[in-house]
Coordinates of C-alpha atoms in Angstrom, one line a residue:
M1 CA 4.6 -4.3 -1.4
A2 CA 4.3 -7.7 -3.0
D3 CA 2.7 -6.4 -6.2
R4 CA 4.8 -3.3 -6.6
I5 CA 4.7 -2.1 -10.2
T6 CA 8.1 -1.7 -11.8
S7 CA 9.5 -1.3 -15.3
P8 CA 12.7 -2.1 -17.2
F9 CA 13.8 1.5 -16.5
G10 CA 15.3 3.3 -13.5
A11 CA 16.8 6.4 -12.0
K12 CA 19.2 7.0 -14.9
S13 CA 16.8 6.3 -17.8
T14 CA 16.0 9.1 -20.1
A15 CA 12.6 10.2 -21.3
R16 CA 13.5 9.1 -24.9
E17 CA 14.6 5.7 -23.7
V18 CA 11.3 5.3 -21.9
V19 CA 9.1 6.2 -24.9
A20 CA 11.1 4.3 -27.4
G21 CA 9.0 1.8 -29.2
H22 CA 5.7 3.6 -28.5
D23 CA 3.7 5.0 -31.3
L24 CA 1.7 8.0 -30.1
S25 CA 0.4 9.0 -33.5
G26 CA -3.1 10.5 -33.3
R27 CA -2.8 11.2 -29.6
V28 CA -2.9 14.7 -28.1
A29 CA -0.9 15.8 -25.0
I30 CA -0.8 18.9 -22.9
V31 CA 2.3 19.5 -20.8
T32 CA 2.0 22.5 -18.4
G33 CA 5.2 24.5 -17.7
A34 CA 7.0 22.9 -20.7
A35 CA 8.8 26.0 -21.7
T36 CA 11.7 25.2 -19.2
G37 CA 13.3 22.4 -17.3
I38 CA 12.0 18.8 -17.5
G39 CA 8.8 20.0 -19.2
V40 CA 10.8 20.6 -22.3
E41 CA 12.2 17.1 -22.3
T42 CA 8.8 15.7 -21.6
A43 CA 7.3 17.5 -24.5
R44 CA 10.2 16.5 -26.8
A45 CA 9.9 12.8 -25.9
L46 CA 6.2 12.7 -26.5
A47 CA 6.5 14.6 -29.9
D48 CA 9.4 12.3 -30.8
A49 CA 7.0 9.3 -30.4
G50 CA 4.4 10.9 -32.7
A51 CA 2.1 12.8 -30.3
E52 CA 0.7 16.2 -30.9
V53 CA 1.9 18.3 -27.9
I54 CA 0.7 21.6 -26.5
I55 CA 3.1 23.5 -24.3
A56 CA 0.8 25.3 -21.8
A57 CA 2.9 28.0 -20.1
R58 CA 2.9 31.7 -19.3
K59 CA 5.9 32.9 -21.3
P60 CA 4.9 33.0 -25.0
E61 CA 8.3 33.9 -26.4
L62 CA 10.0 31.0 -24.5
G63 CA 7.1 28.6 -25.2
E64 CA 7.1 29.4 -28.9
E65 CA 10.9 29.1 -29.1
V66 CA 10.8 25.6 -27.5
A67 CA 8.0 24.5 -29.7
N68 CA 9.8 25.6 -32.8
R69 CA 13.0 23.9 -31.7
I70 CA 11.3 20.6 -31.1
N71 CA 9.5 20.8 -34.4
E72 CA 12.8 21.3 -36.2
E73 CA 14.3 18.3 -34.4
V74 CA 11.4 15.9 -35.2
G75 CA 11.1 17.3 -38.7
M76 CA 7.4 18.3 -38.6
K77 CA 5.0 20.5 -36.7
R78 CA 3.8 18.5 -33.8
V79 CA 4.3 21.0 -30.9
S80 CA 2.5 24.2 -30.4
F81 CA 2.2 26.8 -27.6
G82 CA -0.9 27.7 -25.5
M83 CA -1.0 30.6 -23.1
L84 CA -1.7 29.4 -19.6
D85 CA -1.2 31.2 -16.3
L86 CA -1.9 28.8 -13.5
S87 CA -2.0 31.5 -10.9
S88 CA -5.2 32.9 -12.3
F89 CA -8.5 31.0 -12.4
E90 CA -9.8 33.4 -15.1
A91 CA -6.7 32.6 -17.3
I92 CA -7.2 28.9 -16.7
R93 CA -10.9 29.1 -17.7
H94 CA -9.9 31.1 -20.8
F95 CA -7.4 28.3 -21.8
A96 CA -10.1 25.6 -21.3
H97 CA -12.7 27.7 -23.2
R98 CA -10.2 28.0 -26.1
W99 CA -9.6 24.2 -25.9
G100 CA -13.3 23.7 -26.3
D101 CA -14.4 20.1 -27.0
R102 CA -11.1 18.9 -28.6
R103 CA -10.1 15.4 -27.6
L104 CA -7.2 15.0 -25.1
N105 CA -5.3 11.8 -24.3
I106 CA -2.5 12.9 -22.0
L107 CA -2.4 15.8 -19.4
I108 CA 0.9 16.3 -17.6
N109 CA 0.6 18.8 -14.8
N110 CA 4.3 19.6 -14.8
A111 CA 4.4 23.4 -14.0
G112 CA 5.4 24.4 -10.5
V113 CA 6.7 27.1 -8.1
M114 CA 9.1 26.2 -5.3
A115 CA 10.1 27.9 -2.0
C116 CA 9.1 31.4 -3.1
P117 CA 8.6 34.3 -0.7
L118 CA 5.0 34.7 0.5
S119 CA 2.9 35.9 -2.4
R120 CA -0.6 35.5 -3.6
T121 CA -2.3 34.3 -6.8
A122 CA -4.8 36.5 -8.6
D123 CA -7.5 34.8 -6.5
G124 CA -5.8 35.5 -3.2
L125 CA -4.4 32.0 -2.6
E126 CA -0.9 31.3 -1.3
M127 CA 1.2 31.1 -4.4
Q128 CA 2.6 27.6 -4.1
I129 CA -0.6 25.7 -3.3
G130 CA -2.5 28.2 -5.4
T131 CA -0.5 27.5 -8.6
N132 CA 0.8 24.0 -8.0
H133 CA -2.4 22.5 -6.8
F134 CA -5.6 24.7 -7.1
G135 CA -4.6 25.9 -10.6
H136 CA -3.9 22.4 -11.8
F137 CA -7.1 21.1 -10.2
L138 CA -9.2 23.6 -12.0
L139 CA -7.4 23.0 -15.3
S140 CA -7.8 19.2 -15.0
V141 CA -11.4 19.3 -14.0
L142 CA -12.3 21.6 -16.9
L143 CA -10.3 19.3 -19.3
A144 CA -11.7 16.0 -17.8
P145 CA -14.5 15.7 -20.5
S146 CA -11.8 16.0 -23.2
L147 CA -9.7 13.2 -21.5
V148 CA -12.8 11.0 -21.3
D149 CA -13.6 11.7 -24.9
G150 CA -10.0 10.9 -25.9
A151 CA -10.2 7.5 -24.2
E152 CA -13.5 6.7 -25.9
H153 CA -12.2 7.5 -29.4
S154 CA -8.6 6.3 -29.3
G155 CA -8.9 2.7 -28.0
H156 CA -6.4 3.7 -25.2
R157 CA -7.1 4.9 -21.7
S158 CA -6.3 8.5 -21.1
R159 CA -3.8 9.5 -18.5
L160 CA -3.3 12.4 -16.1
V161 CA 0.2 12.8 -14.6
S162 CA 0.5 15.0 -11.5
L163 CA 4.0 16.0 -10.6
S164 CA 4.7 15.8 -6.9
S165 CA 8.1 15.8 -5.1
I166 CA 10.0 14.2 -2.2
G167 CA 9.3 17.6 -0.7
H168 CA 5.9 16.2 0.2
R169 CA 7.5 14.8 3.3
R170 CA 7.8 18.4 4.7
S171 CA 4.1 18.8 5.3
P172 CA 0.7 17.3 5.0
I173 CA -2.3 19.6 4.1
H174 CA -3.1 22.1 6.8
F175 CA -6.8 22.1 6.1
E176 CA -7.6 24.7 8.8
D177 CA -5.4 27.3 7.0
P178 CA -3.9 26.1 3.7
N179 CA -3.3 29.6 2.4
Y180 CA -1.4 31.0 5.4
N181 CA -4.0 33.6 6.2
S182 CA -3.4 33.4 10.0
R183 CA -0.3 31.2 10.6
P184 CA 3.3 32.2 10.0
Y185 CA 4.5 31.4 6.5
D186 CA 7.3 28.9 6.0
K187 CA 8.3 28.6 2.3
W188 CA 9.4 24.9 2.6
E189 CA 6.4 23.8 4.6
A190 CA 4.2 25.6 2.0
Y191 CA 6.1 23.7 -0.8
G192 CA 5.7 20.4 1.0
Q193 CA 1.9 21.0 1.5
A194 CA 1.6 21.8 -2.2
K195 CA 3.4 18.7 -3.3
T196 CA 1.4 16.6 -0.9
A197 CA -1.7 18.1 -2.6
N198 CA -0.3 17.2 -6.0
S199 CA -0.1 13.5 -4.9
L200 CA -3.5 13.5 -3.2
F201 CA -5.1 15.1 -6.3
A202 CA -4.0 12.0 -8.4
V203 CA -5.7 9.8 -5.8
G204 CA -8.9 11.8 -6.0
F205 CA -8.9 12.2 -9.7
D206 CA -8.3 8.5 -10.4
K207 CA -11.1 7.5 -8.1
R208 CA -13.6 9.7 -10.0
F209 CA -12.5 9.0 -13.6
K210 CA -11.0 5.5 -13.7
D211 CA -14.4 4.1 -14.7
K212 CA -14.6 6.6 -17.5
G213 CA -11.4 5.6 -19.1
V214 CA -8.9 8.0 -17.4
N215 CA -6.2 7.1 -14.9
A216 CA -4.2 9.5 -12.8
N217 CA -0.8 9.0 -11.0
A218 CA 1.5 11.2 -9.1
V219 CA 5.2 11.4 -10.1
M220 CA 8.4 12.3 -8.2
P221 CA 10.8 13.3 -11.0
G222 CA 13.9 13.3 -8.8
G223 CA 16.4 16.0 -7.9
I224 CA 17.2 18.1 -11.0
M225 CA 18.8 21.5 -11.4
T226 CA 16.2 23.6 -13.3
P227 CA 14.7 27.1 -13.1
L228 CA 12.5 25.7 -10.3
Q229 CA 15.4 26.8 -8.0
R230 CA 15.1 30.4 -9.1
H231 CA 14.1 31.5 -5.6
L232 CA 17.0 29.8 -3.8
P233 CA 20.4 31.5 -3.3
L234 CA 23.4 29.2 -3.8
E235 CA 24.2 29.4 -0.1
E236 CA 20.9 27.8 0.7
Q237 CA 21.3 25.1 -1.9
Q238 CA 24.7 24.3 -0.3
A239 CA 23.1 24.2 3.2
L240 CA 20.5 21.8 1.9
G241 CA 23.2 19.5 0.6
W242 CA 22.1 19.9 -3.1
I243 CA 25.4 21.4 -4.3
D244 CA 29.0 21.5 -3.1
E245 CA 31.0 24.7 -2.5
K246 CA 32.0 24.6 -6.2
G247 CA 28.4 24.6 -7.3
K248 CA 28.4 20.9 -8.4
P249 CA 25.1 19.0 -7.8
R250 CA 25.3 16.2 -5.3
E251 CA 25.5 12.6 -6.3
G252 CA 22.1 11.3 -7.3
F253 CA 20.9 14.5 -9.0
K254 CA 19.5 13.8 -12.5
T255 CA 19.8 15.5 -15.9
T256 CA 16.6 17.1 -17.3
E257 CA 16.4 14.1 -19.7
Q258 CA 16.5 11.7 -16.8
G259 CA 14.1 13.9 -14.7
A260 CA 11.5 13.7 -17.4
A261 CA 11.6 9.9 -17.6
T262 CA 9.1 9.0 -14.9
S263 CA 6.6 11.6 -16.2
V264 CA 6.8 10.0 -19.7
W265 CA 6.6 6.5 -18.3
A266 CA 3.5 7.5 -16.3
A267 CA 2.0 8.9 -19.5
T268 CA 2.9 5.9 -21.8
G269 CA 4.2 2.9 -19.9
D270 CA 2.4 -0.4 -20.6
E271 CA 2.9 -1.5 -17.0
L272 CA 0.5 1.3 -15.9
E273 CA -2.4 0.5 -18.3
G274 CA -5.5 0.8 -16.2
V275 CA -3.5 1.6 -13.1
G276 CA -4.0 4.8 -11.0
G277 CA -3.8 6.5 -7.7
L278 CA -0.1 5.7 -7.2
Y279 CA 3.0 7.7 -6.5
L280 CA 5.7 6.9 -9.0
E281 CA 9.5 7.4 -8.7
D282 CA 12.5 6.3 -10.9
C283 CA 10.1 4.7 -13.4
A284 CA 8.5 2.4 -10.7
Q285 CA 5.9 2.5 -8.0
A286 CA 7.6 4.2 -5.0
V287 CA 8.5 2.3 -1.9
P288 CA 7.3 3.6 1.5
W289 CA 9.5 6.4 2.8
S290 CA 11.9 5.6 5.7
K291 CA 14.6 7.4 7.6
D292 CA 17.1 5.0 6.3
T293 CA 16.5 6.2 2.7
P294 CA 15.4 9.8 3.2
W295 CA 15.8 10.8 -0.5
V296 CA 13.3 8.3 -1.9
G297 CA 9.9 6.9 -1.1
V298 CA 6.4 8.2 -0.4
M299 CA 4.9 9.0 3.0
P300 CA 1.4 7.7 4.0
H301 CA -0.1 11.3 4.2
A302 CA 0.5 11.8 0.4
L303 CA -1.7 8.8 -0.5
D304 CA -4.3 8.9 2.3
P305 CA -7.7 8.5 0.7
E306 CA -9.5 10.4 3.4
A307 CA -7.2 13.4 3.0
A308 CA -7.7 13.1 -0.8
E309 CA -11.5 13.4 -0.4
R310 CA -11.2 16.3 2.0
L311 CA -8.8 18.1 -0.4
W312 CA -11.2 17.5 -3.3
T313 CA -14.1 19.1 -1.4
L314 CA -11.8 22.0 -0.5
S315 CA -10.7 22.4 -4.1
V316 CA -14.2 22.4 -5.5
E317 CA -15.1 25.1 -3.0
T318 CA -12.0 27.1 -3.7
T319 CA -12.1 27.0 -7.5
G320 CA -15.8 26.9 -8.1
A321 CA -15.3 23.9 -10.4
G322 CA -18.3 21.7 -10.7
A323 CA -16.5 18.4 -10.2

């Protein structure tokens, strides 16, 4: 990787450190799932730098509370809440319809479900790929004209950030049965498949929209203790090596402020101007995964252009989106 893209930041950098010096005045950002976890810190850092930020999430009380808190901190109303349930195509279309033809400069697909018991979205899809990928796919395609418009009128390329995970190493896309209709369900394989899809989506989106002023990259935020772990008992988290017997996270886990840093860098970093289709980690382009460093890096199946094309076709068929 002779031309690997890096930045002055790293694993311990915070979102606010990454955005320091950037003036995002006049730019509009949507962050999905920003009512909890690293989404809150992502929204806070962008608002801190002057952006108008919409927290798109499914819990109004929580979302409004976070928006109000950030507005108090920055001393003006820059953050608002928008109702969005990514497990329902109807709800996603409703959000996009309400958005209308407003310009958009940054879309951060941050929301996610991890390792839940087998359940289905409103449209009958397996919950993890249905919410994490297909829901975000439909949202992004419906908002793509707004991102293109944002680039045309701001003098800056628009950016889409798709949150993946090291979990992608657990599974490629099972194209023959992505929704576990006939094969036995494995919650971790399903999570891995969904996170692979998040990375492949950035590859496919960037290919289609880079010539229209929009770039897309995938992000591995790092290991962070957030409500994403809500479906995992403490014993399982200990067995995975995430926490010790006293409940203390293992060495290498990040704070939420550090976990939001790579998302914010993907959305604002000068090093990424005009660059897309990458998998980013610790505020740099990820190295290839290896057994010697199992907690970092990206596997080839998460950036495979053929798989990205196949997934795009499947996603158009599944969502009915005319992309």
